[in-house]
PDB file of C-alpha atoms in Angstrom:
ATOM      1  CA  UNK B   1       9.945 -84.631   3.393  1.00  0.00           C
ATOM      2  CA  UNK B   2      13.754 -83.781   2.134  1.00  0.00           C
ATOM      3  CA  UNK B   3      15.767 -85.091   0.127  1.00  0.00           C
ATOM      4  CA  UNK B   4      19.621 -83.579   0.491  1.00  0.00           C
ATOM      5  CA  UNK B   5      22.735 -84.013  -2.229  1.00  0.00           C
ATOM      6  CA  UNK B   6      26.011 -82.793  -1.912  1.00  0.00           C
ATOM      7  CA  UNK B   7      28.276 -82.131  -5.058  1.00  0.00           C
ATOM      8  CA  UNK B   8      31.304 -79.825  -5.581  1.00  0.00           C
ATOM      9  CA  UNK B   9      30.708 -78.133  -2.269  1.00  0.00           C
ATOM     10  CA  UNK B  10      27.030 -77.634  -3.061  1.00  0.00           C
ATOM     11  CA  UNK B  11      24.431 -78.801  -0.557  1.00  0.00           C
ATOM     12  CA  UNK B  12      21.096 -78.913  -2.186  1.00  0.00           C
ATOM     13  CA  UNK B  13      18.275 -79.913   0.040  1.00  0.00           C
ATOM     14  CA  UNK B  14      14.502 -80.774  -1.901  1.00  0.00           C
ATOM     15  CA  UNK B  15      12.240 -79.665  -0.064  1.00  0.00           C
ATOM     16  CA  UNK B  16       8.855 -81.565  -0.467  1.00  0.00           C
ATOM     17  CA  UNK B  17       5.118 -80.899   1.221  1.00  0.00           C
ATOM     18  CA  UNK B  18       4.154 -78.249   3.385  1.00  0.00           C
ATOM     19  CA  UNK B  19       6.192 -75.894   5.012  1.00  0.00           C
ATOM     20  CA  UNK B  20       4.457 -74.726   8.805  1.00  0.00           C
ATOM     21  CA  UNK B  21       5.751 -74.372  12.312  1.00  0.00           C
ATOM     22  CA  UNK B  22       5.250 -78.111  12.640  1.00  0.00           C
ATOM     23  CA  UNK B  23       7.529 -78.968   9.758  1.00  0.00           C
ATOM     24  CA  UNK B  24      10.014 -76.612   9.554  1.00  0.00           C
ATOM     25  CA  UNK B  25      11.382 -77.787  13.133  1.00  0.00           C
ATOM     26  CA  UNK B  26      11.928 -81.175  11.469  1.00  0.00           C
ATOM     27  CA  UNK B  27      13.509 -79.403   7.977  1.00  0.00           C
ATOM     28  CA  UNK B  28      15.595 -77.174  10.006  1.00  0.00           C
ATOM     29  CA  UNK B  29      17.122 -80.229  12.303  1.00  0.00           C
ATOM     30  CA  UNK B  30      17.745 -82.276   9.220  1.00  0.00           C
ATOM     31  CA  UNK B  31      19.195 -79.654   7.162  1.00  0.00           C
ATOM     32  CA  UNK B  32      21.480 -77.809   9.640  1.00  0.00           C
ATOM     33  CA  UNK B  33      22.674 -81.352  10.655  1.00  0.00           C
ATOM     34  CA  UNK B  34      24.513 -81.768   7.030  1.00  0.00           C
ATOM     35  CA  UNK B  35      25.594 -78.455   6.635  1.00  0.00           C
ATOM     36  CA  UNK B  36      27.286 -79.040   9.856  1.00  0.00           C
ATOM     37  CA  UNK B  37      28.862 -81.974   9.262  1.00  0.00           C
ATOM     38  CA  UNK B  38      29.642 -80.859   5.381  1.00  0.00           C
ATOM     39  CA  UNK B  39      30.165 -77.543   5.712  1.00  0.00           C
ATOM     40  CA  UNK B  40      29.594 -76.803   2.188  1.00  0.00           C
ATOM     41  CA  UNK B  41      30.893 -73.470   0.152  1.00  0.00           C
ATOM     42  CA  UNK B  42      26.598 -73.223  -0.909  1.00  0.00           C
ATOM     43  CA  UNK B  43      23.404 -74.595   0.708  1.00  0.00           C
ATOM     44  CA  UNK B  44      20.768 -74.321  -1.865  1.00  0.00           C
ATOM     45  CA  UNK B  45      16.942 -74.990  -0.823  1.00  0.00           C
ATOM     46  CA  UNK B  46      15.223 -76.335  -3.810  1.00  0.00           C
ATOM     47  CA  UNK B  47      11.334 -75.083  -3.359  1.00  0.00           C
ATOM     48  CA  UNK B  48      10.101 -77.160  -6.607  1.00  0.00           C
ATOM     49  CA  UNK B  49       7.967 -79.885  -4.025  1.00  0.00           C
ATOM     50  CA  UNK B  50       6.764 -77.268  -1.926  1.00  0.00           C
ATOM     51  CA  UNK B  51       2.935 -77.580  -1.889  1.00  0.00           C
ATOM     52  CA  UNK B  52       1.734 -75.144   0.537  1.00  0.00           C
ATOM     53  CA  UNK B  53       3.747 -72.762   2.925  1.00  0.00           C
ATOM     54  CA  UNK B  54       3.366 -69.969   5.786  1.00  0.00           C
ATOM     55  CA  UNK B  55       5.373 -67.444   7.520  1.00  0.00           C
ATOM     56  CA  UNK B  56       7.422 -70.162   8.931  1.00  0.00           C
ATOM     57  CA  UNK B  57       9.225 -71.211   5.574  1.00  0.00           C
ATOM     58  CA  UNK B  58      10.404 -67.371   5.438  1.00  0.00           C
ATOM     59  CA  UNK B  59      11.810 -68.001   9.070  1.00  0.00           C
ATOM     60  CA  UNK B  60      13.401 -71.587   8.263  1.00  0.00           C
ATOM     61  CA  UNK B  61      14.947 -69.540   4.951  1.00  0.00           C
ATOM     62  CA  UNK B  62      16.423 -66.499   7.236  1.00  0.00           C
ATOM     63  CA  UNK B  63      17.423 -68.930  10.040  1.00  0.00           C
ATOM     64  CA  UNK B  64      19.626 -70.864   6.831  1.00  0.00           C
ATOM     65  CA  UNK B  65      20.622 -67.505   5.742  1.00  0.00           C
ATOM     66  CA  UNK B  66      22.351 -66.705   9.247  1.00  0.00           C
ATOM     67  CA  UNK B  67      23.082 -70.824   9.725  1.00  0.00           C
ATOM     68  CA  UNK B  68      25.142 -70.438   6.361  1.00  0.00           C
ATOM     69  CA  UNK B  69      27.202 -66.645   7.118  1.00  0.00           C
ATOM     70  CA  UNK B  70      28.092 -68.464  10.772  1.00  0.00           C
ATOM     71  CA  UNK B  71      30.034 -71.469   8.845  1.00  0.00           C
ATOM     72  CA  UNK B  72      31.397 -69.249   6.223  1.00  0.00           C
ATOM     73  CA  UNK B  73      28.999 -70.472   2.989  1.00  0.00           C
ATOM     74  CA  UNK B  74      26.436 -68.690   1.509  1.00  0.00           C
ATOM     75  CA  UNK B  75      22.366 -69.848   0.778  1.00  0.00           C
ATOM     76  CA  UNK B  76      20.622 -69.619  -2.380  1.00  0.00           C
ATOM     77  CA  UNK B  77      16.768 -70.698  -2.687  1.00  0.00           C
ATOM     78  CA  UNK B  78      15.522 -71.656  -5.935  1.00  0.00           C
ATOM     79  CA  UNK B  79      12.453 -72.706  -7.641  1.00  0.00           C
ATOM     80  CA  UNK B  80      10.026 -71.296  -5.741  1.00  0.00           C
ATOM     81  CA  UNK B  81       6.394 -71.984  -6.983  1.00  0.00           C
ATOM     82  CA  UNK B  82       4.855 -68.411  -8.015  1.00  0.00           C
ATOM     83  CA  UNK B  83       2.184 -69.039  -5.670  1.00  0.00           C
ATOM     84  CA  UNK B  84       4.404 -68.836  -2.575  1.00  0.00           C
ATOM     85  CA  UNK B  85       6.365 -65.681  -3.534  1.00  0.00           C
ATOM     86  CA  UNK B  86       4.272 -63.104  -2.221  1.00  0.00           C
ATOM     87  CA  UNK B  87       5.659 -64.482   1.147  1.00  0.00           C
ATOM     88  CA  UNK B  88       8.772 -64.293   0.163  1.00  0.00           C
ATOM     89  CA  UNK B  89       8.309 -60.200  -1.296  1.00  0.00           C
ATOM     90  CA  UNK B  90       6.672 -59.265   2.187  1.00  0.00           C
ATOM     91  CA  UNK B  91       9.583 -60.725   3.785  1.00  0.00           C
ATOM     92  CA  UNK B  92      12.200 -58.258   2.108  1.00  0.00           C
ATOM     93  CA  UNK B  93      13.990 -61.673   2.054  1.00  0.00           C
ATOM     94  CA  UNK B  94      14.154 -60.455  -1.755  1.00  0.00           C
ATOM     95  CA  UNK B  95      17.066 -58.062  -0.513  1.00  0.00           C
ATOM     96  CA  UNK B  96      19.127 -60.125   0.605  1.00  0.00           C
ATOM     97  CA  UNK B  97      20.236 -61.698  -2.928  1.00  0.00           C
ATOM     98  CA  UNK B  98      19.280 -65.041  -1.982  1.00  0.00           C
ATOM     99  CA  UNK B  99      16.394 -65.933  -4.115  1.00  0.00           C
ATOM    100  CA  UNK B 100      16.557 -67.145  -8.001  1.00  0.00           C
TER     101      UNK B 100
ATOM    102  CA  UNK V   1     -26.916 -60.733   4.842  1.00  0.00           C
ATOM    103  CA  UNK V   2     -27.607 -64.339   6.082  1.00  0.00           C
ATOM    104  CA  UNK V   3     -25.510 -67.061   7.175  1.00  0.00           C
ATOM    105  CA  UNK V   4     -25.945 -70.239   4.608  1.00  0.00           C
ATOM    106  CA  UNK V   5     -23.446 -72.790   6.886  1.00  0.00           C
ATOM    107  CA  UNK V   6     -21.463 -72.707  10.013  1.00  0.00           C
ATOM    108  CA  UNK V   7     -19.204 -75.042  11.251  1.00  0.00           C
ATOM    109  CA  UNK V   8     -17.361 -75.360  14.660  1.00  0.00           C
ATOM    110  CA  UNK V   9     -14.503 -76.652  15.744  1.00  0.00           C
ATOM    111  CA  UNK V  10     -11.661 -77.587  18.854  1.00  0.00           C
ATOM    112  CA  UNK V  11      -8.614 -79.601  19.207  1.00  0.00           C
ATOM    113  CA  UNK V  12      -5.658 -79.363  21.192  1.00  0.00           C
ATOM    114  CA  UNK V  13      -2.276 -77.062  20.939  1.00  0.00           C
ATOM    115  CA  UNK V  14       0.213 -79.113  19.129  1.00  0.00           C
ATOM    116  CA  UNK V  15       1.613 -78.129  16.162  1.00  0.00           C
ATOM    117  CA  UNK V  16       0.329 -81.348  14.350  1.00  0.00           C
ATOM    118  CA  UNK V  17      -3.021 -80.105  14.668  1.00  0.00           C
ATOM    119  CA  UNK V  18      -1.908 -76.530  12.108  1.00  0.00           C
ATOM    120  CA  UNK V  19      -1.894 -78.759   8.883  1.00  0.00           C
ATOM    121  CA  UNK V  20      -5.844 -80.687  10.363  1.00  0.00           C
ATOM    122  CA  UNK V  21      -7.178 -76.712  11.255  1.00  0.00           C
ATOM    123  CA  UNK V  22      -6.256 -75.243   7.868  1.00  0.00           C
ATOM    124  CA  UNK V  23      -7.357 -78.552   5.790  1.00  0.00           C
ATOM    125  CA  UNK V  24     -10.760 -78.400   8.142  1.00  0.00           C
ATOM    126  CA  UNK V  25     -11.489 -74.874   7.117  1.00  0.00           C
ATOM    127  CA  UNK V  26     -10.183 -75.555   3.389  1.00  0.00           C
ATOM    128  CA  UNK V  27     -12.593 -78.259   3.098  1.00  0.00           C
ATOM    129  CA  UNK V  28     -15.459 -75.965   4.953  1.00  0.00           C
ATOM    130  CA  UNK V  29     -15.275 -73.289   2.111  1.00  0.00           C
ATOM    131  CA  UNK V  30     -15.296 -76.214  -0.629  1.00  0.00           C
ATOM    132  CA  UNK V  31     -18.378 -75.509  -1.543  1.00  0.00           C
ATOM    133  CA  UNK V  32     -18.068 -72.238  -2.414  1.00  0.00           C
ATOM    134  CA  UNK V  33     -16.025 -73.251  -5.423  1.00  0.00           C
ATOM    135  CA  UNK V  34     -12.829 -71.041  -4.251  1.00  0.00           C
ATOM    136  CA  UNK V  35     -10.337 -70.523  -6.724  1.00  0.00           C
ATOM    137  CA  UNK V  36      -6.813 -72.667  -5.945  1.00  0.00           C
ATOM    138  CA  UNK V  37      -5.319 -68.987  -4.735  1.00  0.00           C
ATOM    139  CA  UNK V  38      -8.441 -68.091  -2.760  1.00  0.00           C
ATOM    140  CA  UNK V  39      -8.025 -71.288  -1.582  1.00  0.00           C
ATOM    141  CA  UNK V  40      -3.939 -70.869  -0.474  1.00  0.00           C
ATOM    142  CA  UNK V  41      -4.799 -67.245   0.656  1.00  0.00           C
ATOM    143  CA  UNK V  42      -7.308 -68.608   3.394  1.00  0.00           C
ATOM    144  CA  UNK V  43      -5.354 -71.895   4.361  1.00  0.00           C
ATOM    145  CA  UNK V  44      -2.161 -69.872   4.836  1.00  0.00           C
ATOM    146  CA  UNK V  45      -4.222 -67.288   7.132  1.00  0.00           C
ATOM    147  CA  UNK V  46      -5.722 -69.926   9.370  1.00  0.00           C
ATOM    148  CA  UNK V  47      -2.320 -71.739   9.636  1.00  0.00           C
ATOM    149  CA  UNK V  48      -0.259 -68.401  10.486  1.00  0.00           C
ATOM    150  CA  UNK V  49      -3.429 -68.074  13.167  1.00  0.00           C
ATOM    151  CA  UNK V  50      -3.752 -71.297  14.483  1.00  0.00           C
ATOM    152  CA  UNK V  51       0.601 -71.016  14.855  1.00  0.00           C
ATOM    153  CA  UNK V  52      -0.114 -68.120  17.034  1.00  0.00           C
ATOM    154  CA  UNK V  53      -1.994 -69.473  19.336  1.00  0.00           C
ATOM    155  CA  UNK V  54       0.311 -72.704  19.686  1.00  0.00           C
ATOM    156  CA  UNK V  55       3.515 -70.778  19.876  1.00  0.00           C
ATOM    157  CA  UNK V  56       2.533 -67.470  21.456  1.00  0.00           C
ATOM    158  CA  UNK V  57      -1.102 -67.970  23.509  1.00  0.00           C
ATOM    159  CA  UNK V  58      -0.348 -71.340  24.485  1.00  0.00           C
ATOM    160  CA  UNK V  59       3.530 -70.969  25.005  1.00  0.00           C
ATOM    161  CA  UNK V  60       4.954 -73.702  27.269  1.00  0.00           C
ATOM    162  CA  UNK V  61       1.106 -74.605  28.823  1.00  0.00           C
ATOM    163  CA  UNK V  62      -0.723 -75.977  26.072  1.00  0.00           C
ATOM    164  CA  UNK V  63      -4.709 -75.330  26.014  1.00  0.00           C
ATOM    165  CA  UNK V  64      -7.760 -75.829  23.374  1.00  0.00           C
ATOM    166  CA  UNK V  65      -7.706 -74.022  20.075  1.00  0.00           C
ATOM    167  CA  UNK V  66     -11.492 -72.888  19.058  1.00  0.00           C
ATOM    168  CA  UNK V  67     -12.347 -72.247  15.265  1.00  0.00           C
ATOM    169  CA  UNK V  68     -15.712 -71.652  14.439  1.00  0.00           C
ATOM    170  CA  UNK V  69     -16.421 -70.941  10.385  1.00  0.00           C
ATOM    171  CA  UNK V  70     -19.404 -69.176   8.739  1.00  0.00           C
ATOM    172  CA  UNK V  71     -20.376 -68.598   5.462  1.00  0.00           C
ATOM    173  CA  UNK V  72     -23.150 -66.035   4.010  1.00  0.00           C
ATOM    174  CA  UNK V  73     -25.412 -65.793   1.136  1.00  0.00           C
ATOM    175  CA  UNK V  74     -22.922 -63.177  -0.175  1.00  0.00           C
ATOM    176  CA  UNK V  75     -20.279 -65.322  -0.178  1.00  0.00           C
ATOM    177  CA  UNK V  76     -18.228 -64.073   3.018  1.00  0.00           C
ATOM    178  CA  UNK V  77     -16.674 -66.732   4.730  1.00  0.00           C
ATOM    179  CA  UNK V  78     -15.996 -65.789   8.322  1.00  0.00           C
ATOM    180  CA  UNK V  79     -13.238 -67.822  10.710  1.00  0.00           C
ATOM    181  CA  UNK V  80     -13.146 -67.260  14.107  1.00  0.00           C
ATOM    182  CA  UNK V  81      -9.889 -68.304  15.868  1.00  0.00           C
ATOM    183  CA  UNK V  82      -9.971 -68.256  19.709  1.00  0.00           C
ATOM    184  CA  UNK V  83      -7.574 -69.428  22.174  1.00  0.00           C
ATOM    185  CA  UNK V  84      -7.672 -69.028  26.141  1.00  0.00           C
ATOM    186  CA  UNK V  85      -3.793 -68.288  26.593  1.00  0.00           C
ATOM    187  CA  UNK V  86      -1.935 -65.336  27.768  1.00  0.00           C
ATOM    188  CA  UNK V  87      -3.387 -63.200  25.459  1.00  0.00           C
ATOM    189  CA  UNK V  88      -1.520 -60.162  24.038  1.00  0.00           C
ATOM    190  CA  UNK V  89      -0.400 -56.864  26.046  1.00  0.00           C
ATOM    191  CA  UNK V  90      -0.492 -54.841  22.919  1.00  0.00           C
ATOM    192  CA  UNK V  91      -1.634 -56.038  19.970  1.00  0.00           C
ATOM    193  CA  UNK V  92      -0.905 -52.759  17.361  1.00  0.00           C
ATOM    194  CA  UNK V  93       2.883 -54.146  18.199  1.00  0.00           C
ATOM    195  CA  UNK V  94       2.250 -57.602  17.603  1.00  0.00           C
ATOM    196  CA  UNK V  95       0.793 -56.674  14.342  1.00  0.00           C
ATOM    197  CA  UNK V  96       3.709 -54.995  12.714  1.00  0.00           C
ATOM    198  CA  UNK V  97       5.676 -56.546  10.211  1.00  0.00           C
ATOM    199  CA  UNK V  98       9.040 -58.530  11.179  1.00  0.00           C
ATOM    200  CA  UNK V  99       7.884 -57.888  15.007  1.00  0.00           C
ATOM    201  CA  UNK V 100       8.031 -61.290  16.944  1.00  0.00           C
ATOM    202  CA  UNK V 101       8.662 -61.825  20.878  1.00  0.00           C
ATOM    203  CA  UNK V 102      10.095 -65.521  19.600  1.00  0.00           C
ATOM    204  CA  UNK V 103      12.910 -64.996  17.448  1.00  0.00           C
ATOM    205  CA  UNK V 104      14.784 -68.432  18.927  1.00  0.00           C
ATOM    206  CA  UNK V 105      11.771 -70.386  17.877  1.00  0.00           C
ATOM    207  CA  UNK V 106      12.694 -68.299  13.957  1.00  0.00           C
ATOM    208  CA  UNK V 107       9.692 -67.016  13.863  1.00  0.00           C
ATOM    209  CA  UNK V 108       9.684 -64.338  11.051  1.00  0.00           C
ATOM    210  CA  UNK V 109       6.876 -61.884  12.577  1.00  0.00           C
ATOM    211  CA  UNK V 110       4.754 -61.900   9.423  1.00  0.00           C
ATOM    212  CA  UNK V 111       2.346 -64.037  11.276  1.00  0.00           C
ATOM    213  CA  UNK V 112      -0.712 -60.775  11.148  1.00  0.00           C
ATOM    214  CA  UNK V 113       0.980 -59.035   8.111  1.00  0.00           C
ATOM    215  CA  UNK V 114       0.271 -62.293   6.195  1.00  0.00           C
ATOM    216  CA  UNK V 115      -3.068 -62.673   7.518  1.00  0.00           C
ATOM    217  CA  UNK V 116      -3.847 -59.282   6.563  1.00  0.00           C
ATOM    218  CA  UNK V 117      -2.569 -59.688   3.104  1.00  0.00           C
ATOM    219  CA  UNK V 118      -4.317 -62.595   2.150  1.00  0.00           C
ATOM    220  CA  UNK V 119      -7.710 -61.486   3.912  1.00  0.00           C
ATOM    221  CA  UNK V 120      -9.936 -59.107   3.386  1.00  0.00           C
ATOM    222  CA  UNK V 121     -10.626 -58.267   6.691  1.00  0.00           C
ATOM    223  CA  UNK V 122      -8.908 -59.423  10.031  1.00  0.00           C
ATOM    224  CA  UNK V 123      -9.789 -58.127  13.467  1.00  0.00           C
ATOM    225  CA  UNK V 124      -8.026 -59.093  16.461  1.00  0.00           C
ATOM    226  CA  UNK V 125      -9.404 -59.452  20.142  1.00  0.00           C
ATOM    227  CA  UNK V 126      -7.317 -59.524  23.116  1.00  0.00           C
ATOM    228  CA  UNK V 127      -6.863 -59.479  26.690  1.00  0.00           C
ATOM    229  CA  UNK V 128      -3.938 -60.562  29.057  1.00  0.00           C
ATOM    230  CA  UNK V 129      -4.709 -63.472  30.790  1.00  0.00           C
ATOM    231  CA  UNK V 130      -7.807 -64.313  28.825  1.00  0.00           C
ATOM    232  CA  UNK V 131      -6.782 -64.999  25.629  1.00  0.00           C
ATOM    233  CA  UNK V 132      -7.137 -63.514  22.067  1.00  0.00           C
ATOM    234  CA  UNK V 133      -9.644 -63.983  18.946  1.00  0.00           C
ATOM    235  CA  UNK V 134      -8.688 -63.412  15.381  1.00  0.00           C
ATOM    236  CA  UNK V 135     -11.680 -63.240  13.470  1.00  0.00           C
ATOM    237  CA  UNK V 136     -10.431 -63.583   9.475  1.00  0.00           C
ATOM    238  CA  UNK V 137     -12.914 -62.600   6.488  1.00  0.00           C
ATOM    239  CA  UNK V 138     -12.528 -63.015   2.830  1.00  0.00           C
ATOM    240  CA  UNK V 139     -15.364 -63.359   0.313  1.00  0.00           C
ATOM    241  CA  UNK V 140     -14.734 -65.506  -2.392  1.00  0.00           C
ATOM    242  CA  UNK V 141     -16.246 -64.020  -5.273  1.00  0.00           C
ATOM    243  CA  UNK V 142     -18.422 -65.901  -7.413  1.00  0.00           C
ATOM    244  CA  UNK V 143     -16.632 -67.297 -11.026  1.00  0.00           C
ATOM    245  CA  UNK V 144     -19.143 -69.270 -13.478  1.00  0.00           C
ATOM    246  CA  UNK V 145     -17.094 -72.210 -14.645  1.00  0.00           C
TER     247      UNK V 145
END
């Protein structure tokens, strides 16, 4: 469901499958849990294997948003399918800069 | 305006069960021949639905989720969503954008905006202590392949 690498400071976690209420517990515990431990300068969420997603993948991406300004790093969320980003322009997520 | 199929269906509160309810009702309006959006727009209502009665109707007890799915001769498909939890104390609130009463859980509050975006139609029933109904519609227009 996640696949994580760390290089230069960057956390990059690969998201893959659904994002719902259900699985975003389990992404959030598994990706806080290295950013912790790393503490790295960027966490970027790659959205590439994301298949399907509700309202909950806009909460796990603000919850990493706020995870990321507590330990001093910033977030960045990338390839997200076309499909999937009317969530994220409902969200006003848009204005926070964090999306590419 | 007739009804051509109906379906019904109930399963318990856990948050396993949010991927089963929206692949039920995605495989329900198969026949229809839904586009792969129409498809994502109706799957991602029922989930945001079926969330809302796990985290916010059933919050803490647990309970039976109801979904019962028609589908006319015009094309409307029709989900009902029912649970028997706390209900909602006022639901104009709970429908607002970036409004949520579980923030900890980081919930964003889109749950209704999203289900009104991607619907045609949603209607919400509720009363405290009984339990709420979301009844969803969406016709999926017909495309000749």
């Amino acid at each position: 469901m996640l696949k994580t690498e760390y290089a230069n400071n960057i956390l990059t976690a690969y998201i893959d499958g659904e994002i719902d209420h259900d699985s975003a517990v389990k992404i959030r515990t598994q990706v806080d849990g290295a950013a912790q431990s790393l503490k790295p300068r960027l966490l970027c969420l790659d959205f590439s294997g994301v298949s399907f997603m509700d309202s909950s993948g806009i909460g796990l991406v603000m919850g990493r948003y706020r995870q990321m300004k507590l330990i001093g790093g910033a977030l960045r969320v990338v390839n997200i399918p076309d499909r999937m980003y009317r969530l994220f322009a409902m969200s006003g997520i848009e204005g926070l800069g964090v999306l590419r | 305006m007739n009804t051509v199929n109906e379906m019904s269906l109930s399963f318990p509160s856990k948050s396993c069960n949010e991927a089963f309810a929206r692949s039920a009702v995605s495989a329900f309006i198969m026949n229809l021949d839904p586009t792969i959006n129409e498809l994502s727009d109706i799957k991602t209502a029922v989930s945001e639905a079926v969330t809302n009665c796990i985290v916010h109707g059933y919050r803490r007890v647990g309970g039976t989720i109801y979904i019962k799915g028609k589908i006319t001769d015009t094309g409307k498909v029709i989900i009902k969503i029912r649970d028997k939890g706390c209900g909602i104390e006022d639901v104009s609130k709970a429908m607002e954008p970036l409004y949520t009463t579980a923030p900890e859980e980081e919930r964003a509050g889109l749950g209704f905006a999203v289900m009104q975006s991607f619907c045609d139609k949603v209607r919400v029933k509720s009363k405290v202590g009984s339990g709420t109904t979301v009844t969803l519609e969406k016709t999926i227009a017909p495309h000749n392949a």
